[in-house]
Each structure stands twice: as structure tokens, then as C-alpha cells.
Amino acid sequence: MTIESLSGTTFDARPPRARRGQPTGRTYREPAREIPVYAETDVLVVGGGPAGCAAAAAAARLGAHVTLVERYGHLGGLATGGLVIWIDRMTDWEGRQVITGFASDLLDRLPKDAFIGPDREQWGSRDAAVAAYWAERSSAFKGVVTWSPTVDPEWLKLASLQAVIDAGVTLMLHTWGAAPIVEDHRLAGVVFESKEGRQAIRATVVVDTTGDGDLYALAGAPFESDVDEASIHHAMNVAWLWAGVDMERWLAFKTQEPQAVAVFMDRAREALGFAEKPHVAWRSDVALFMGPRLSGYSPLVIEDLTAVEIESRRRMVEHLEFFRRHAPGFEHAWIMLTAPQMGARHSRRLAGVAKVVQGEWKQAVVHPDEIGVSPGPSPQFANVSIPYGSLVPKDLDNLLTAGRHISCDPQSHTFLREIPQCWMTGQAAGVAAALAAGKGVTPRRVPVAEIQQELTRQGVFLQQRAPVEAR
Ligand SMILES: Cc1cc2nc3c(=O)[nH]c(=O)nc-3n(C[C@H](O)[C@H](O)[C@H](O)COP(=O)(O)OP(=O)(O)OC[C@H]3O[C@@H](n4cnc5c(N)ncnc54)[C@H](O)[C@@H]3O)c2cc1C
């Protein structure tokens, strides 16, 4: 079967949104039943993406018994399964690495040929030639060289797995966290589904790192879920990797023949309706396409998830045909992988004890309960201080959150959802959860100085640095 025939048949179908069924209005009463308690644990982390891996490893490093539940067969979440292999900036505008700790532990595990990125001496460089070189390789922004490597997703899966195993975490893959167990306004564990059926895990503290706030939403914690369909912020897509390409040739075309590139993009838009650009991957014979960015869909709706899977692949095949014919370096391109995990940028944001808001970071506010530092979104802004309260639900106890669904406004979400920031909030949530479980208190009662002290011990950069006591 040729690509042409594929795009003319299977992939030509438009997403079946018009066929969305009307609700039947009927219900089914599920019989109540006893289910086995599969395990009891100090800290239960649900969701093995960047935030969940960091949370689980950080909690286990404090000696807690930690269980990590992940619905797929690999770890890394969107950073691996979603093919979001461009790890965003961990350095500030001066080139100082401010997202450290688990981020560094993990990336240090990658072999040299599993990532590309500038050497440490170049971080923060404003040298025009150096910045121009790295800008084409996703490692310079606004004329400044950044530490933001592009990684091989398979090696990141392995590194994530090894990081949690080395920390002593009990791992449960192919396991879907289905429902929080709420007792007296406290999380007491989670009911999960697997090939073994429906079972429960009881936990002293639960960390929701599902990315979509599945657990806190089901537990009744308030959240925000506003959607601006005009913003990329809410766009969804399935990313693609193509192999058999020559990205050096493509980059030479892109940088040396701007007129021809403009003509190429116009032709692509005319032929395809929209044009997605290739990005470099970790090797020059592989190209990364992060799109197509489809807006107006929700990652919480089955029909939308299904439609985006279909539409993304339809557009990919059209792009492949076009790029093979017209793009220098893409003559022999072939589809290496479509992302096994849906690319969802945003669904819910917790309404937490504190909220990261633009008005504060524009004023360079440093929070006394700081648990991490994010690079400012552009050079005119200082580093952004992340308060512990943004991980803590307003009034549900024994629950913490980390990752792309923490408490923040939409402007702050644009960078707090990035992978390094999710490692950072995950590590903080893991430390706080382990301390809470160890002390027998709810997370909101853990002294922040103790969280900061342990984070510092684990190599996390803080502006509000607590002195580290010898153990
Ligand atoms: C198209 C796109 C482009 C992006 N570009 C960049 C970029 O260039 N650089 C960058 O740094 N970031 C980028 N991001 C953002 C980044 O990839 C994500 O925001 C980040 O991975 C979120 O991490 P997380 O751990 O919060 O959630 P996720 O990565 O979504 O991980 C959540 C994990 O929880 C699991 N899970 C979910 N629900 C359950 C459940 N009920 N039970 C069990 N397991 C569950 C999932 O399978 C997944 O493994 C991009 C995102 C998208 C979609």
C-alpha cells in the first residue's frame, strides 16, 4: 500500500466530530462490591511522567515506602511517550542552571549520543554565531544560549526507569489510577484498574501527577480549566518522528535560502491547509514534528482524543508526501514513530493554597515557601519563585500535586508546564509527601524550612536557601 493510497482512503476521513452521539440519558447502577487492598504504602504517586518520576524518587530518597502507578508500560510521560524530546530551558538568562536536582540526576544518566545540546561553557553565551547555531537546534532563545537539550526518548525512558528503581520505588506499570479513596476529607489511597481487575492501594499521602489532575478533580478539589482556543496553550496533537532525513541539508536550506524557504512554506500551506515545520532531533537523520496543533479539543473527552489521533496522522501523511517531493533533505523520509501518548498541553489547574501569578513574578517576588526556581520567561524577567502552596489543595488533606496541573494562572502555566519545571515541582512534592508521611502530619503542616532543607540536600537550587544540617 502506498502513502498516496493511504492518504486517499483511511486518512482522508475528517474527524467525526459531527457524529458526536447525543447522551442516551440512561444510566447503569454498578453493584457495590468488596475489592482487595493490593498494597499499603507511605507515599503513592499516580502518573509516571516527569513530575511523577521526580516525586517518587525524591520521596524514596527520604526512606519512605513509595509506590508509583503508571497507566502505560514506560516512564517519562509526554517527555518520552509524547515525543516532547526538546527539554526546555533549565538555565537563566545569565547561563546559571536554576533547575537542578532530579533534572541533573536524570540527564547525567544519558549516554553522550542520546542528546544534543551546548557544552556548559556556552550556557548564557550571547555570541551571535554561537547563539545562531544553537537557535536552529532548540538551544538558544532570544540570542542567548540555553541548557535545553534534545534527547532520545528511548534513553530518557531508560534513565527515568533506572532513577526510580535506584531510589527504591515500587513500580506498578500498566495500572490506571481510577478513583481516589476519600475519607473524612482526606485522601486515603486510590482505587486502580489493571489486567488483574479493580483493586485498591492505601496510602498515607497521595501525589497526583497525572498531568490532568484526574485524582484531585475526582476527589472534589476545586480547579480551573479555562480554554482559550486562539492560544497554542490549549492545542493538542500527536507528534511524529521521521527517519531517513538529512537535517543538516534542511538547516542549510533554511538558513541560507530564506526566500526559497518562504516560497516552500507558502506552497505547503496552499497544498496542506497548514504547514508544520521540522525540528532537529538528537541525531541528524531524524526529524521531529511537534504538530499539528489542533485547537478546540479537550484531552478529557473521549471523542476529542480519538479525533486528534486520527487527524494528526492524516495530516502527517499529507506532510510526508509534500516534504518528500519538495523539501531538501526529506527525499527518503519515512515514518519512524507517531507518539504513543497524546500531546496535551493543558486541561486542569489546581485551585491551591497559593497560586503562581504573572503579577508577582513580573515584580520578581521571592516566596518564603519557595520550593523551586524557574527561569524567567524572557530576558526582562527575573527568575520565577515557585511557592509550596501551589502544590497543596485548598482544603483536601493528604494530597499533593505536581507537574502541568499545579495552581497557577494561564500566563504562568505557559512555562510551568515545561518538562524541567515538572521535574522541579515533582521533586518538591515528593520531598514534602515523604516528610508528611514520616511525621504523621498532613502535607500542609510540614514545616517549609524542612522541605527546603531536604531539597537543598538533594541538589535543588533555591533562592530561599535553608541551611543544610548534617545528618
Ligand atoms: C505538543 C507539546 C509540545 C511541548 N513542548 C515542550 C517543549 O518543547 N519543552 C518542554 O520542556 N515541554 C514541552 N511541553 C510540555 C511538557 O511535555 C509537559 O507539560 C510535561 O511532560 C508534563 O509533565 P507531567 O509529569 O506533569 O505530565 P505528563 O507528561 O502528562 O505525564 C503524566 C503521566 O501520568 C500518566 N497518567 C495519567 N493519568 C493516569 C492515571 N489515571 N493513572 C495512571 N497513570 C496516569 C500518564 O500516562 C503520564 O505518564 C510540550 C507539550 C506538548 C503537548
GROMACS .gro file of N, CA and C in nm, residues 313-413:
model
  303
  313ARG      N    1  -0.260   1.204   1.234
  313ARG     CA    2  -0.196   1.108   1.142
  313ARG      C    3  -0.234   1.139   0.996
  314ARG      N    4  -0.357   1.181   0.976
  314ARG     CA    5  -0.397   1.219   0.839
  314ARG      C    6  -0.306   1.331   0.789
  315ARG      N    7  -0.287   1.430   0.873
  315ARG     CA    8  -0.204   1.543   0.831
  315ARG      C    9  -0.058   1.503   0.816
  316MET      N   10  -0.014   1.410   0.900
  316MET     CA   11   0.125   1.365   0.889
  316MET      C   12   0.152   1.303   0.752
  317VAL      N   13   0.059   1.219   0.707
  317VAL     CA   14   0.080   1.152   0.577
  317VAL      C   15   0.082   1.255   0.464
  318GLU      N   16  -0.005   1.353   0.473
  318GLU     CA   17  -0.003   1.460   0.371
  318GLU      C   18   0.130   1.535   0.374
  319HIS      N   19   0.178   1.561   0.495
  319HIS     CA   20   0.308   1.629   0.507
  319HIS      C   21   0.420   1.545   0.449
  320LEU      N   22   0.415   1.416   0.478
  320LEU     CA   23   0.523   1.328   0.430
  320LEU      C   24   0.532   1.333   0.278
  321GLU      N   25   0.417   1.321   0.213
  321GLU     CA   26   0.416   1.328   0.066
  321GLU      C   27   0.476   1.459   0.018
  322PHE      N   28   0.433   1.569   0.078
  322PHE     CA   29   0.478   1.702   0.034
  322PHE      C   30   0.628   1.720   0.060
  323PHE      N   31   0.672   1.684   0.180
  323PHE     CA   32   0.813   1.701   0.214
  323PHE      C   33   0.902   1.614   0.127
  324ARG      N   34   0.859   1.491   0.099
  324ARG     CA   35   0.942   1.405   0.013
  324ARG      C   36   0.963   1.468  -0.124
  325ARG      N   37   0.859   1.532  -0.174
  325ARG     CA   38   0.868   1.591  -0.309
  325ARG      C   39   0.944   1.722  -0.311
  326HIS      N   40   0.928   1.804  -0.204
  326HIS     CA   41   0.973   1.942  -0.215
  326HIS      C   42   1.078   1.988  -0.113
  327ALA      N   43   1.100   1.914  -0.007
  327ALA     CA   44   1.190   1.966   0.098
  327ALA      C   45   1.330   1.907   0.086
  328PRO      N   46   1.433   1.991   0.072
  328PRO     CA   47   1.569   1.939   0.067
  328PRO      C   48   1.601   1.858   0.193
  329GLY      N   49   1.652   1.739   0.172
  329GLY     CA   50   1.688   1.654   0.286
  329GLY      C   51   1.579   1.557   0.325
  330PHE      N   52   1.460   1.567   0.264
  330PHE     CA   53   1.348   1.481   0.305
  330PHE      C   54   1.306   1.380   0.196
  331GLU      N   55   1.388   1.367   0.092
  331GLU     CA   56   1.352   1.281  -0.022
  331GLU      C   57   1.326   1.137   0.022
  332HIS      N   58   1.402   1.090   0.121
  332HIS     CA   59   1.390   0.949   0.162
  332HIS      C   60   1.330   0.935   0.302
  333ALA      N   61   1.256   1.035   0.343
  333ALA     CA   62   1.199   1.031   0.479
  333ALA      C   63   1.101   0.915   0.494
  334TRP      N   64   1.099   0.856   0.612
  334TRP     CA   65   0.998   0.753   0.643
  334TRP      C   66   0.949   0.771   0.786
  335ILE      N   67   0.829   0.723   0.810
  335ILE     CA   68   0.767   0.745   0.942
  335ILE      C   69   0.832   0.650   1.042
  336MET      N   70   0.901   0.709   1.138
  336MET     CA   71   0.970   0.629   1.239
  336MET      C   72   0.874   0.597   1.354
  337LEU      N   73   0.800   0.699   1.398
  337LEU     CA   74   0.713   0.679   1.514
  337LEU      C   75   0.612   0.793   1.524
  338THR      N   76   0.487   0.758   1.552
  338THR     CA   77   0.392   0.861   1.597
  338THR      C   78   0.381   0.843   1.748
  339ALA      N   79   0.362   0.954   1.817
  339ALA     CA   80   0.369   0.950   1.964
  339ALA      C   81   0.266   0.854   2.022
  340PRO      N   82   0.310   0.761   2.105
  340PRO     CA   83   0.214   0.672   2.171
  340PRO      C   84   0.125   0.746   2.271
  341GLN      N   85   0.167   0.866   2.311
  341GLN     CA   86   0.094   0.941   2.413
  341GLN      C   87   0.044   1.072   2.355
  342MET      N   88  -0.082   1.102   2.373
  342MET     CA   89  -0.143   1.225   2.321
  342MET      C   90  -0.075   1.350   2.375
  343GLY      N   91  -0.044   1.444   2.288
  343GLY     CA   92   0.018   1.569   2.332
  343GLY      C   93  -0.087   1.667   2.383
  344ALA      N   94  -0.103   1.670   2.513
  344ALA     CA   95  -0.199   1.762   2.574
  344ALA      C   96  -0.121   1.864   2.655
  345ARG      N   97  -0.141   1.991   2.624
  345ARG     CA   98  -0.066   2.094   2.696
  345ARG      C   99  -0.135   2.134   2.826
  346HIS      N  100  -0.266   2.131   2.824
  346HIS     CA  101  -0.338   2.186   2.940
  346HIS      C  102  -0.476   2.124   2.951
  347SER      N  103  -0.516   2.095   3.073
  347SER     CA  104  -0.657   2.058   3.094
  347SER      C  105  -0.707   2.124   3.223
  348ARG      N  106  -0.650   2.083   3.336
  348ARG     CA  107  -0.694   2.144   3.463
  348ARG      C  108  -0.576   2.208   3.534
  349ARG      N  109  -0.608   2.309   3.615
  349ARG     CA  110  -0.507   2.369   3.705
  349ARG      C  111  -0.570   2.377   3.844
  350LEU      N  112  -0.499   2.321   3.939
  350LEU     CA  113  -0.549   2.317   4.077
  350LEU      C  114  -0.580   2.458   4.129
  351ALA      N  115  -0.684   2.468   4.212
  351ALA     CA  116  -0.701   2.590   4.292
  351ALA      C  117  -0.633   2.560   4.425
  352GLY      N  118  -0.511   2.607   4.439
  352GLY     CA  119  -0.430   2.568   4.554
  352GLY      C  120  -0.429   2.671   4.665
  353VAL      N  121  -0.356   2.637   4.771
  353VAL     CA  122  -0.337   2.729   4.883
  353VAL      C  123  -0.271   2.858   4.832
  354ALA      N  124  -0.178   2.844   4.738
  354ALA     CA  125  -0.116   2.960   4.673
  354ALA      C  126  -0.126   2.938   4.522
  355LYS      N  127  -0.103   3.044   4.445
  355LYS     CA  128  -0.115   3.036   4.301
  355LYS      C  129   0.001   3.114   4.239
  356VAL      N  130   0.068   3.055   4.143
  356VAL     CA  131   0.175   3.130   4.075
  356VAL      C  132   0.106   3.226   3.977
  357VAL      N  133   0.131   3.354   3.993
  357VAL     CA  134   0.062   3.453   3.908
  357VAL      C  135   0.163   3.550   3.846
  358GLN      N  136   0.130   3.588   3.724
  358GLN     CA  137   0.218   3.676   3.646
  358GLN      C  138   0.251   3.805   3.721
  359GLY      N  139   0.147   3.863   3.786
  359GLY     CA  140   0.166   3.990   3.855
  359GLY      C  141   0.279   3.982   3.956
  360GLU      N  142   0.296   3.867   4.019
  360GLU     CA  143   0.403   3.854   4.120
  360GLU      C  144   0.539   3.832   4.056
  361TRP      N  145   0.545   3.739   3.954
  361TRP     CA  146   0.681   3.716   3.900
  361TRP      C  147   0.731   3.833   3.817
  362LYS      N  148   0.638   3.914   3.767
  362LYS     CA  149   0.683   4.036   3.697
  362LYS      C  150   0.753   4.130   3.796
  363GLN      N  151   0.712   4.121   3.924
  363GLN     CA  152   0.774   4.204   4.029
  363GLN      C  153   0.890   4.131   4.098
  364ALA      N  154   0.929   4.016   4.045
  364ALA     CA  155   1.041   3.936   4.100
  364ALA      C  156   1.018   3.896   4.246
  365VAL      N  157   0.893   3.868   4.282
  365VAL     CA  158   0.863   3.827   4.419
  365VAL      C  159   0.930   3.693   4.448
  366VAL      N  160   1.000   3.685   4.560
  366VAL     CA  161   1.056   3.556   4.604
  366VAL      C  162   0.973   3.509   4.723
  367HIS      N  163   0.910   3.393   4.707
  367HIS     CA  164   0.818   3.346   4.811
  367HIS      C  165   0.894   3.284   4.928
  368PRO      N  166   0.849   3.311   5.050
  368PRO     CA  167   0.917   3.250   5.164
  368PRO      C  168   0.906   3.097   5.163
  369ASP      N  169   0.797   3.045   5.101
  369ASP     CA  170   0.783   2.899   5.094
  369ASP      C  171   0.831   2.846   4.958
  370GLU      N  172   0.933   2.908   4.903
  370GLU     CA  173   0.984   2.867   4.771
  370GLU      C  174   1.034   2.722   4.775
  371ILE      N  175   0.990   2.646   4.673
  371ILE     CA  176   1.037   2.507   4.662
  371ILE      C  177   1.107   2.482   4.528
  372GLY      N  178   1.121   2.586   4.448
  372GLY     CA  179   1.190   2.571   4.321
  372GLY      C  180   1.194   2.704   4.250
  373VAL      N  181   1.280   2.709   4.148
  373VAL     CA  182   1.300   2.834   4.075
  373VAL      C  183   1.295   2.802   3.926
  374SER      N  184   1.215   2.879   3.854
  374SER     CA  185   1.206   2.862   3.709
  374SER      C  186   1.276   2.979   3.641
  375PRO      N  187   1.343   2.954   3.528
  375PRO     CA  188   1.398   3.070   3.456
  375PRO      C  189   1.285   3.165   3.417
  376GLY      N  190   1.310   3.293   3.421
  376GLY     CA  191   1.210   3.390   3.375
  376GLY      C  192   1.177   3.365   3.228
  377PRO      N  193   1.050   3.386   3.188
  377PRO     CA  194   1.010   3.351   3.052
  377PRO      C  195   1.079   3.431   2.942
  378SER      N  196   1.127   3.549   2.972
  378SER     CA  197   1.209   3.623   2.873
  378SER      C  198   1.306   3.712   2.949
  379PRO      N  199   1.409   3.764   2.878
  379PRO     CA  200   1.520   3.829   2.949
  379PRO      C  201   1.479   3.945   3.040
  380GLN      N  202   1.363   4.008   3.014
  380GLN     CA  203   1.329   4.121   3.102
  380GLN      C  204   1.276   4.076   3.238
  381PHE      N  205   1.254   3.945   3.254
  381PHE     CA  206   1.202   3.897   3.383
  381PHE      C  207   1.306   3.821   3.462
  382ALA      N  208   1.301   3.843   3.594
  382ALA     CA  209   1.391   3.769   3.685
  382ALA      C  210   1.344   3.624   3.693
  383ASN      N  211   1.422   3.542   3.761
  383ASN     CA  212   1.381   3.405   3.785
  383ASN      C  213   1.249   3.403   3.862
  384VAL      N  214   1.171   3.297   3.840
  384VAL     CA  215   1.037   3.289   3.900
  384VAL      C  216   1.041   3.195   4.019
  385SER      N  217   0.994   3.246   4.131
  385SER     CA  218   0.994   3.170   4.257
  385SER      C  219   0.864   3.090   4.267
  386ILE      N  220   0.875   2.960   4.290
  386ILE     CA  221   0.755   2.875   4.295
  386ILE      C  222   0.724   2.840   4.442
  387PRO      N  223   0.606   2.881   4.490
  387PRO     CA  224   0.573   2.856   4.631
  387PRO      C  225   0.519   2.715   4.654
  388TYR      N  226   0.547   2.662   4.772
  388TYR     CA  227   0.497   2.529   4.809
  388TYR      C  228   0.344   2.524   4.798
  389GLY      N  229   0.279   2.634   4.836
  389GLY     CA  230   0.132   2.638   4.836
  389GLY      C  231   0.071   2.607   4.701
  390SER      N  232   0.147   2.621   4.592
  390SER     CA  233   0.090   2.593   4.459
  390SER      C  234   0.076   2.444   4.433
  391LEU      N  235   0.129   2.363   4.524
  391LEU     CA  236   0.118   2.217   4.511
  391LEU      C  237   0.014   2.160   4.606
  392VAL      N  238  -0.040   2.246   4.693
  392VAL     CA  239  -0.126   2.199   4.802
  392VAL      C  240  -0.271   2.239   4.776
  393PRO      N  241  -0.363   2.142   4.773
  393PRO     CA  242  -0.504   2.179   4.752
  393PRO      C  243  -0.555   2.267   4.867
  394LYS      N  244  -0.655   2.349   4.835
  394LYS     CA  245  -0.704   2.444   4.936
  394LYS      C  246  -0.747   2.373   5.063
  395ASP      N  247  -0.827   2.266   5.049
  395ASP     CA  248  -0.872   2.206   5.175
  395ASP      C  249  -0.877   2.053   5.177
  396LEU      N  250  -0.837   1.986   5.074
  396LEU     CA  251  -0.829   1.839   5.081
  396LEU      C  252  -0.696   1.802   5.145
  397ASP      N  253  -0.698   1.707   5.237
  397ASP     CA  254  -0.574   1.672   5.304
  397ASP      C  255  -0.512   1.544   5.248
  398ASN      N  256  -0.384   1.527   5.283
  398ASN     CA  257  -0.304   1.409   5.243
  398ASN      C  258  -0.292   1.395   5.091
  399LEU      N  259  -0.303   1.506   5.022
  399LEU     CA  260  -0.289   1.508   4.877
  399LEU      C  261  -0.198   1.623   4.835
  400LEU      N  262  -0.106   1.592   4.745
  400LEU     CA  263  -0.022   1.696   4.684
  400LEU      C  264  -0.029   1.681   4.533
  401THR      N  265   0.004   1.786   4.462
  401THR     CA  266   0.006   1.778   4.316
  401THR      C  267   0.142   1.830   4.266
  402ALA      N  268   0.177   1.787   4.147
  402ALA     CA  269   0.298   1.840   4.082
  402ALA      C  270   0.282   1.821   3.933
  403GLY      N  271   0.357   1.902   3.856
  403GLY     CA  272   0.352   1.887   3.711
  403GLY      C  273   0.266   1.993   3.646
  404ARG      N  274   0.212   1.959   3.529
  404ARG     CA  275   0.148   2.062   3.447
  404ARG      C  276   0.010   2.104   3.495
  405HIS      N  277  -0.035   2.052   3.608
  405HIS     CA  278  -0.168   2.090   3.656
  405HIS      C  279  -0.165   2.156   3.793
  406ILE      N  280  -0.051   2.218   3.829
  406ILE     CA  281  -0.043   2.284   3.960
  406ILE      C  282  -0.121   2.416   3.957
  407SER      N  283  -0.122   2.482   4.070
  407SER     CA  284  -0.202   2.604   4.085
  407SER      C  285  -0.128   2.725   4.027
  408CYS      N  286  -0.181   2.779   3.919
  408CYS     CA  287  -0.117   2.893   3.854
  408CYS      C  288  -0.216   2.959   3.759
  409ASP      N  289  -0.182   3.080   3.715
  409ASP     CA  290  -0.268   3.143   3.615
  409ASP      C  291  -0.223   3.098   3.474
  410PRO      N  292  -0.303   3.126   3.370
  410PRO     CA  293  -0.269   3.078   3.236
  410PRO      C  294  -0.132   3.127   3.188
  411GLN      N  295  -0.096   3.252   3.222
  411GLN     CA  296   0.033   3.307   3.177
  411GLN      C  297   0.150   3.230   3.239
  412SER      N  298   0.135   3.191   3.364
  412SER     CA  299   0.243   3.117   3.431
  412SER      C  300   0.244   2.972   3.383
  413HIS      N  301   0.126   2.921   3.347
  413HIS     CA  302   0.118   2.782   3.300
  413HIS      C  303   0.200   2.761   3.174
   0.00000   0.00000   0.00000
